[in-house]
PDB file of C-alpha atoms in Angstrom:
ATOM      1  CA  MET A   1     -53.882 -27.944 -58.973  1.00  0.00           C
ATOM      2  CA  GLY A   2     -55.228 -24.493 -58.273  1.00  0.00           C
ATOM      3  CA  VAL A   3     -53.370 -21.637 -56.589  1.00  0.00           C
ATOM      4  CA  GLN A   4     -55.747 -21.634 -53.648  1.00  0.00           C
ATOM      5  CA  HIS A   5     -55.128 -25.329 -53.052  1.00  0.00           C
ATOM      6  CA  LEU A   6     -51.352 -24.740 -53.051  1.00  0.00           C
ATOM      7  CA  LEU A   7     -51.706 -21.950 -50.505  1.00  0.00           C
ATOM      8  CA  LYS A   8     -53.720 -24.215 -48.227  1.00  0.00           C
ATOM      9  CA  LEU A   9     -51.035 -26.914 -48.415  1.00  0.00           C
ATOM     10  CA  ARG A  10     -48.333 -24.328 -47.577  1.00  0.00           C
ATOM     11  CA  MET A  11     -50.239 -23.059 -44.560  1.00  0.00           C
ATOM     12  CA  ALA A  12     -50.813 -26.595 -43.333  1.00  0.00           C
ATOM     13  CA  SER A  13     -47.097 -27.332 -43.633  1.00  0.00           C
ATOM     14  CA  LEU A  14     -46.179 -24.274 -41.548  1.00  0.00           C
ATOM     15  CA  HIS A  15     -48.565 -25.290 -38.768  1.00  0.00           C
ATOM     16  CA  ALA A  16     -47.223 -28.825 -38.759  1.00  0.00           C
ATOM     17  CA  HIS A  17     -43.504 -27.707 -38.602  1.00  0.00           C
ATOM     18  CA  PRO A  18     -43.224 -24.294 -36.887  1.00  0.00           C
ATOM     19  CA  ALA A  19     -39.930 -22.397 -37.264  1.00  0.00           C
ATOM     20  CA  THR A  20     -37.488 -23.145 -34.401  1.00  0.00           C
ATOM     21  CA  PRO A  21     -36.738 -19.976 -32.435  1.00  0.00           C
ATOM     22  CA  PRO A  22     -33.074 -19.038 -31.886  1.00  0.00           C
ATOM     23  CA  ALA A  23     -31.426 -20.914 -29.060  1.00  0.00           C
ATOM     24  CA  THR A  24     -31.295 -18.941 -25.840  1.00  0.00           C
ATOM     25  CA  ARG A  25     -29.165 -19.421 -22.754  1.00  0.00           C
ATOM     26  CA  PRO A  26     -30.347 -18.985 -19.209  1.00  0.00           C
ATOM     27  CA  LEU A  27     -29.065 -15.925 -17.355  1.00  0.00           C
ATOM     28  CA  SER A  28     -26.908 -18.076 -15.067  1.00  0.00           C
ATOM     29  CA  ALA A  29     -25.112 -19.537 -18.072  1.00  0.00           C
ATOM     30  CA  LEU A  30     -24.451 -16.074 -19.480  1.00  0.00           C
ATOM     31  CA  SER A  31     -23.110 -14.893 -16.108  1.00  0.00           C
ATOM     32  CA  SER A  32     -20.715 -17.809 -15.841  1.00  0.00           C
ATOM     33  CA  LEU A  33     -19.515 -17.139 -19.371  1.00  0.00           C
ATOM     34  CA  LEU A  34     -18.838 -13.483 -18.679  1.00  0.00           C
ATOM     35  CA  LEU A  35     -17.048 -14.202 -15.408  1.00  0.00           C
ATOM     36  CA  ALA A  36     -14.963 -17.075 -16.708  1.00  0.00           C
ATOM     37  CA  PRO A  37     -11.227 -16.270 -17.152  1.00  0.00           C
ATOM     38  CA  SER A  38      -9.906 -15.844 -20.634  1.00  0.00           C
ATOM     39  CA  PRO A  39      -7.724 -18.643 -22.070  1.00  0.00           C
ATOM     40  CA  ALA A  40      -4.637 -16.488 -21.588  1.00  0.00           C
ATOM     41  CA  ALA A  41      -5.523 -15.858 -17.936  1.00  0.00           C
ATOM     42  CA  ALA A  42      -6.166 -19.546 -17.375  1.00  0.00           C
ATOM     43  CA  LEU A  43      -2.609 -20.294 -18.498  1.00  0.00           C
ATOM     44  CA  SER A  44      -1.087 -17.660 -16.204  1.00  0.00           C
ATOM     45  CA  PRO A  45       0.904 -19.110 -13.263  1.00  0.00           C
ATOM     46  CA  ARG A  46      -0.249 -16.281 -11.000  1.00  0.00           C
ATOM     47  CA  PRO A  47      -1.583 -17.700  -7.714  1.00  0.00           C
ATOM     48  CA  ALA A  48      -4.975 -16.756  -6.343  1.00  0.00           C
ATOM     49  CA  SER A  49      -3.552 -14.740  -3.464  1.00  0.00           C
ATOM     50  CA  LEU A  50      -0.609 -12.557  -4.374  1.00  0.00           C
ATOM     51  CA  SER A  51       0.363  -8.957  -3.960  1.00  0.00           C
ATOM     52  CA  CYS A  52       1.171  -7.003  -7.068  1.00  0.00           C
ATOM     53  CA  SER A  53       4.954  -6.829  -6.936  1.00  0.00           C
ATOM     54  CA  ARG A  54       7.604  -5.841  -9.403  1.00  0.00           C
ATOM     55  CA  ALA A  55       9.422  -9.135  -8.841  1.00  0.00           C
ATOM     56  CA  TYR A  56       6.310 -11.073  -9.904  1.00  0.00           C
ATOM     57  CA  CYS A  57       5.703  -8.845 -12.912  1.00  0.00           C
ATOM     58  CA  ARG A  58       9.268  -9.161 -14.149  1.00  0.00           C
ATOM     59  CA  ALA A  59       9.233 -12.935 -13.730  1.00  0.00           C
ATOM     60  CA  VAL A  60       5.955 -14.010 -15.307  1.00  0.00           C
ATOM     61  CA  ARG A  61       4.271 -11.103 -17.084  1.00  0.00           C
ATOM     62  CA  PRO A  62       5.133  -9.538 -20.449  1.00  0.00           C
ATOM     63  CA  ALA A  63       6.325  -5.951 -20.445  1.00  0.00           C
ATOM     64  CA  ALA A  64       3.037  -4.632 -21.836  1.00  0.00           C
ATOM     65  CA  GLY A  65       1.064  -6.172 -18.996  1.00  0.00           C
ATOM     66  CA  ARG A  66       3.243  -5.175 -16.064  1.00  0.00           C
ATOM     67  CA  CYS A  67       1.865  -2.959 -13.350  1.00  0.00           C
ATOM     68  CA  SER A  68       2.880   0.665 -13.264  1.00  0.00           C
ATOM     69  CA  SER A  69       4.630   2.118 -10.247  1.00  0.00           C
ATOM     70  CA  ARG A  70       1.307   3.657  -9.181  1.00  0.00           C
ATOM     71  CA  THR A  71      -0.323   0.250  -8.787  1.00  0.00           C
ATOM     72  CA  VAL A  72       2.494  -1.674  -7.175  1.00  0.00           C
ATOM     73  CA  GLY A  73       1.462  -2.768  -3.697  1.00  0.00           C
ATOM     74  CA  ARG A  74      -2.137  -1.556  -4.077  1.00  0.00           C
ATOM     75  CA  ARG A  75      -5.247  -3.711  -3.902  1.00  0.00           C
ATOM     76  CA  LEU A  76      -6.278  -4.820  -7.380  1.00  0.00           C
ATOM     77  CA  PRO A  77      -9.856  -5.703  -8.459  1.00  0.00           C
ATOM     78  CA  GLY A  78     -10.523  -9.392  -7.872  1.00  0.00           C
ATOM     79  CA  VAL A  79      -7.153 -10.027  -6.239  1.00  0.00           C
ATOM     80  CA  VAL A  80      -6.550 -10.753  -2.562  1.00  0.00           C
ATOM     81  CA  VAL A  81      -3.376  -8.916  -1.675  1.00  0.00           C
ATOM     82  CA  ALA A  82      -1.014 -10.931   0.532  1.00  0.00           C
ATOM     83  CA  MET A  83       1.211  -8.886   2.831  1.00  0.00           C
ATOM     84  CA  SER A  84       4.804  -9.984   3.357  1.00  0.00           C
ATOM     85  CA  SER A  85       5.422 -11.724   6.660  1.00  0.00           C
ATOM     86  CA  SER A  86       9.211 -11.373   6.546  1.00  0.00           C
ATOM     87  CA  ALA A  87      10.831  -9.114   9.100  1.00  0.00           C
ATOM     88  CA  PRO A  88      12.339  -5.833   7.847  1.00  0.00           C
ATOM     89  CA  THR A  89      16.068  -5.803   7.309  1.00  0.00           C
ATOM     90  CA  PRO A  90      17.825  -4.254  10.304  1.00  0.00           C
ATOM     91  CA  GLY A  91      19.380  -0.878   9.485  1.00  0.00           C
ATOM     92  CA  PRO A  92      21.554   1.751  11.119  1.00  0.00           C
ATOM     93  CA  VAL A  93      20.417   3.278  14.381  1.00  0.00           C
ATOM     94  CA  GLN A  94      18.740   6.564  13.496  1.00  0.00           C
ATOM     95  CA  LYS A  95      17.685   9.190  16.015  1.00  0.00           C
ATOM     96  CA  SER A  96      17.240  12.929  15.849  1.00  0.00           C
ATOM     97  CA  GLU A  97      19.809  15.089  17.603  1.00  0.00           C
ATOM     98  CA  GLU A  98      17.107  16.019  20.102  1.00  0.00           C
ATOM     99  CA  GLU A  99      16.608  12.332  20.910  1.00  0.00           C
ATOM    100  CA  TRP A 100      20.362  11.795  21.312  1.00  0.00           C
ATOM    101  CA  GLU A 101      20.616  14.804  23.590  1.00  0.00           C
ATOM    102  CA  ALA A 102      17.858  13.374  25.765  1.00  0.00           C
ATOM    103  CA  ILE A 103      19.493   9.965  26.287  1.00  0.00           C
ATOM    104  CA  LEU A 104      23.203  10.922  26.426  1.00  0.00           C
ATOM    105  CA  THR A 105      25.045  12.775  29.143  1.00  0.00           C
ATOM    106  CA  PRO A 106      26.189  16.286  28.175  1.00  0.00           C
ATOM    107  CA  GLU A 107      29.796  15.078  27.759  1.00  0.00           C
ATOM    108  CA  GLN A 108      28.740  12.054  25.697  1.00  0.00           C
ATOM    109  CA  PHE A 109      26.633  14.290  23.480  1.00  0.00           C
ATOM    110  CA  ARG A 110      29.504  16.752  23.031  1.00  0.00           C
ATOM    111  CA  ILE A 111      31.889  14.040  21.872  1.00  0.00           C
ATOM    112  CA  LEU A 112      29.646  11.474  20.158  1.00  0.00           C
ATOM    113  CA  ARG A 113      27.338  13.902  18.354  1.00  0.00           C
ATOM    114  CA  ARG A 114      29.404  17.123  18.214  1.00  0.00           C
ATOM    115  CA  LYS A 115      32.733  15.392  17.485  1.00  0.00           C
ATOM    116  CA  GLY A 116      34.486  16.758  20.553  1.00  0.00           C
ATOM    117  CA  THR A 117      37.625  15.356  22.228  1.00  0.00           C
ATOM    118  CA  GLU A 118      38.290  14.522  25.857  1.00  0.00           C
ATOM    119  CA  TYR A 119      41.532  15.697  27.485  1.00  0.00           C
ATOM    120  CA  PRO A 120      44.369  13.156  27.160  1.00  0.00           C
ATOM    121  CA  GLY A 121      45.036  10.965  30.156  1.00  0.00           C
ATOM    122  CA  THR A 122      41.612  11.608  31.699  1.00  0.00           C
ATOM    123  CA  GLY A 123      39.570   8.848  30.073  1.00  0.00           C
ATOM    124  CA  GLU A 124      38.157   5.960  32.071  1.00  0.00           C
ATOM    125  CA  TYR A 125      39.556   3.297  29.747  1.00  0.00           C
ATOM    126  CA  ASP A 126      42.979   4.742  28.893  1.00  0.00           C
ATOM    127  CA  LYS A 127      44.830   2.349  31.212  1.00  0.00           C
ATOM    128  CA  LEU A 128      42.245  -0.435  31.350  1.00  0.00           C
ATOM    129  CA  PHE A 129      43.415  -3.784  29.974  1.00  0.00           C
ATOM    130  CA  SER A 130      40.829  -6.186  31.383  1.00  0.00           C
ATOM    131  CA  GLU A 131      39.342  -8.855  29.148  1.00  0.00           C
ATOM    132  CA  GLY A 132      36.041  -7.968  27.526  1.00  0.00           C
ATOM    133  CA  THR A 133      34.414  -6.017  24.716  1.00  0.00           C
ATOM    134  CA  TYR A 134      34.202  -2.290  24.032  1.00  0.00           C
ATOM    135  CA  GLY A 135      30.898  -1.140  22.564  1.00  0.00           C
ATOM    136  CA  CYS A 136      29.531   2.172  21.368  1.00  0.00           C
ATOM    137  CA  ALA A 137      28.358   4.298  24.309  1.00  0.00           C
ATOM    138  CA  GLY A 138      25.558   5.629  22.151  1.00  0.00           C
ATOM    139  CA  CYS A 139      23.912   2.530  20.683  1.00  0.00           C
ATOM    140  CA  GLY A 140      25.757  -0.390  22.287  1.00  0.00           C
ATOM    141  CA  THR A 141      27.110  -1.874  19.053  1.00  0.00           C
ATOM    142  CA  PRO A 142      30.280  -3.950  19.754  1.00  0.00           C
ATOM    143  CA  LEU A 143      33.303  -2.143  18.330  1.00  0.00           C
ATOM    144  CA  TYR A 144      36.549  -3.607  19.706  1.00  0.00           C
ATOM    145  CA  LYS A 145      37.844  -6.714  21.414  1.00  0.00           C
ATOM    146  CA  SER A 146      40.010  -6.067  24.458  1.00  0.00           C
ATOM    147  CA  SER A 147      42.686  -8.245  22.845  1.00  0.00           C
ATOM    148  CA  THR A 148      43.215  -5.547  20.187  1.00  0.00           C
ATOM    149  CA  LYS A 149      43.873  -2.801  22.767  1.00  0.00           C
ATOM    150  CA  PHE A 150      47.477  -1.723  23.392  1.00  0.00           C
ATOM    151  CA  ASN A 151      49.336   0.928  25.339  1.00  0.00           C
ATOM    152  CA  SER A 152      50.343   3.602  22.868  1.00  0.00           C
ATOM    153  CA  GLY A 153      51.200   6.244  25.469  1.00  0.00           C
ATOM    154  CA  CYS A 154      49.091   8.836  23.622  1.00  0.00           C
ATOM    155  CA  GLY A 155      46.652   9.441  26.494  1.00  0.00           C
ATOM    156  CA  TRP A 156      43.619   7.847  24.828  1.00  0.00           C
ATOM    157  CA  PRO A 157      42.559   4.192  24.465  1.00  0.00           C
ATOM    158  CA  ALA A 158      44.304   2.674  21.445  1.00  0.00           C
ATOM    159  CA  PHE A 159      43.218  -0.334  19.370  1.00  0.00           C
ATOM    160  CA  TYR A 160      44.822  -1.826  16.285  1.00  0.00           C
ATOM    161  CA  GLU A 161      41.548  -3.030  14.700  1.00  0.00           C
ATOM    162  CA  GLY A 162      37.803  -3.138  15.258  1.00  0.00           C
ATOM    163  CA  PHE A 163      35.133  -5.712  14.556  1.00  0.00           C
ATOM    164  CA  PRO A 164      34.564  -6.151  10.786  1.00  0.00           C
ATOM    165  CA  GLY A 165      32.090  -3.568   9.518  1.00  0.00           C
ATOM    166  CA  ALA A 166      31.669  -1.885  12.898  1.00  0.00           C
ATOM    167  CA  ILE A 167      33.892   1.139  12.226  1.00  0.00           C
ATOM    168  CA  LYS A 168      33.321   3.717   9.508  1.00  0.00           C
ATOM    169  CA  ARG A 169      36.254   5.790   8.236  1.00  0.00           C
ATOM    170  CA  THR A 170      35.864   9.291   6.815  1.00  0.00           C
ATOM    171  CA  ALA A 171      38.629  11.667   5.831  1.00  0.00           C
ATOM    172  CA  ASP A 172      38.536  15.010   7.648  1.00  0.00           C
ATOM    173  CA  PRO A 173      37.727  17.994   5.417  1.00  0.00           C
ATOM    174  CA  ASP A 174      41.342  19.167   5.619  1.00  0.00           C
ATOM    175  CA  GLY A 175      42.571  15.720   4.552  1.00  0.00           C
ATOM    176  CA  ARG A 176      45.064  15.511   7.382  1.00  0.00           C
ATOM    177  CA  ARG A 177      43.350  12.848   9.480  1.00  0.00           C
ATOM    178  CA  VAL A 178      40.796  10.057   9.118  1.00  0.00           C
ATOM    179  CA  GLU A 179      37.827  10.154  11.464  1.00  0.00           C
ATOM    180  CA  ILE A 180      36.353   6.918  12.810  1.00  0.00           C
ATOM    181  CA  THR A 181      32.683   6.655  13.750  1.00  0.00           C
ATOM    182  CA  CYS A 182      30.299   3.905  14.837  1.00  0.00           C
ATOM    183  CA  ALA A 183      28.890   2.401  11.630  1.00  0.00           C
ATOM    184  CA  SER A 184      25.527   1.798  13.317  1.00  0.00           C
ATOM    185  CA  CYS A 185      24.697   5.210  14.784  1.00  0.00           C
ATOM    186  CA  GLY A 186      27.364   7.559  13.429  1.00  0.00           C
ATOM    187  CA  GLY A 187      28.726   8.400  16.868  1.00  0.00           C
ATOM    188  CA  HIS A 188      32.185  10.006  16.809  1.00  0.00           C
ATOM    189  CA  LEU A 189      34.893   7.739  18.220  1.00  0.00           C
ATOM    190  CA  GLY A 190      38.154   9.492  17.364  1.00  0.00           C
ATOM    191  CA  HIS A 191      40.723   9.095  14.574  1.00  0.00           C
ATOM    192  CA  VAL A 192      42.798   6.314  13.057  1.00  0.00           C
ATOM    193  CA  PHE A 193      46.507   6.627  12.265  1.00  0.00           C
ATOM    194  CA  LYS A 194      48.665   4.258  10.225  1.00  0.00           C
ATOM    195  CA  GLY A 195      52.385   3.690   9.842  1.00  0.00           C
ATOM    196  CA  GLU A 196      53.451   5.021  13.239  1.00  0.00           C
ATOM    197  CA  GLY A 197      55.715   2.027  13.861  1.00  0.00           C
ATOM    198  CA  PHE A 198      53.786   0.340  16.671  1.00  0.00           C
ATOM    199  CA  ASN A 199      54.423  -3.392  16.922  1.00  0.00           C
ATOM    200  CA  THR A 200      50.861  -4.431  16.065  1.00  0.00           C
ATOM    201  CA  PRO A 201      49.466  -6.742  13.347  1.00  0.00           C
ATOM    202  CA  THR A 202      47.934  -3.852  11.375  1.00  0.00           C
ATOM    203  CA  ASP A 203      50.362  -1.010  12.166  1.00  0.00           C
ATOM    204  CA  GLU A 204      47.268   1.095  12.894  1.00  0.00           C
ATOM    205  CA  ARG A 205      46.238   3.059  15.957  1.00  0.00           C
ATOM    206  CA  HIS A 206      42.575   3.703  16.547  1.00  0.00           C
ATOM    207  CA  CYS A 207      42.728   6.652  18.940  1.00  0.00           C
ATOM    208  CA  VAL A 208      39.347   6.542  20.678  1.00  0.00           C
ATOM    209  CA  ASN A 209      37.715   8.739  23.309  1.00  0.00           C
ATOM    210  CA  SER A 210      36.873   6.752  26.437  1.00  0.00           C
ATOM    211  CA  ILE A 211      33.573   8.627  26.676  1.00  0.00           C
ATOM    212  CA  SER A 212      32.588   7.157  23.288  1.00  0.00           C
ATOM    213  CA  LEU A 213      32.947   3.613  24.626  1.00  0.00           C
ATOM    214  CA  LYS A 214      31.143   1.282  27.012  1.00  0.00           C
ATOM    215  CA  PHE A 215      33.219  -1.605  28.340  1.00  0.00           C
ATOM    216  CA  VAL A 216      31.549  -4.971  29.006  1.00  0.00           C
ATOM    217  CA  PRO A 217      33.711  -7.379  31.035  1.00  0.00           C
ATOM    218  CA  ALA A 218      34.087 -10.905  29.671  1.00  0.00           C
ATOM    219  CA  THR A 219      32.305 -12.246  32.751  1.00  0.00           C
ATOM    220  CA  GLU A 220      29.153 -10.319  31.731  1.00  0.00           C
ATOM    221  CA  GLU A 221      29.148 -11.079  28.010  1.00  0.00           C
TER     222      GLU A 221
END
């Protein structure tokens, strides 16, 4: 068989069985492939709508993949950030001294904010023993029950204990006395003394300025 005849047979075979071109994918298939999540991301328990929070990162993400402090709370690409619907935790009453001066009387401001003292025997509540509750004259936070008030003869209202957590105690700079203030707004109330021998359950005397208090009768509570 001649060389020319072999060449003709080869050419005929190529025409009869053309080479198959490489398989191609439509553009839509390529797009879906590129946008599909990686296997690791598919296994992640992260919900579709979640803010980037440290609590989430610590719970379900490895250390290497946690968000930095610069990204916490910010909108991330491809993530719908969900804002917290919980109410903020109530905190202490905070006002500037200018704001306090605007809402308090001059005498209230002098005592509550400047830590002054009213003259003994002149206070509105020194001899009051009606049933009710004594609150802070500045912010209204309840401080004392009337049942804890007693007659100490010192010239100022005296109580043997306040509501739990309502009174803050701070030693004076000279260390001789302990100041008591409203735990909510920091208003000056007076001083607390212990071991004076009064027949009370706590053997304490909260010596409080009347001007620092606002009495609410039991009939109005």
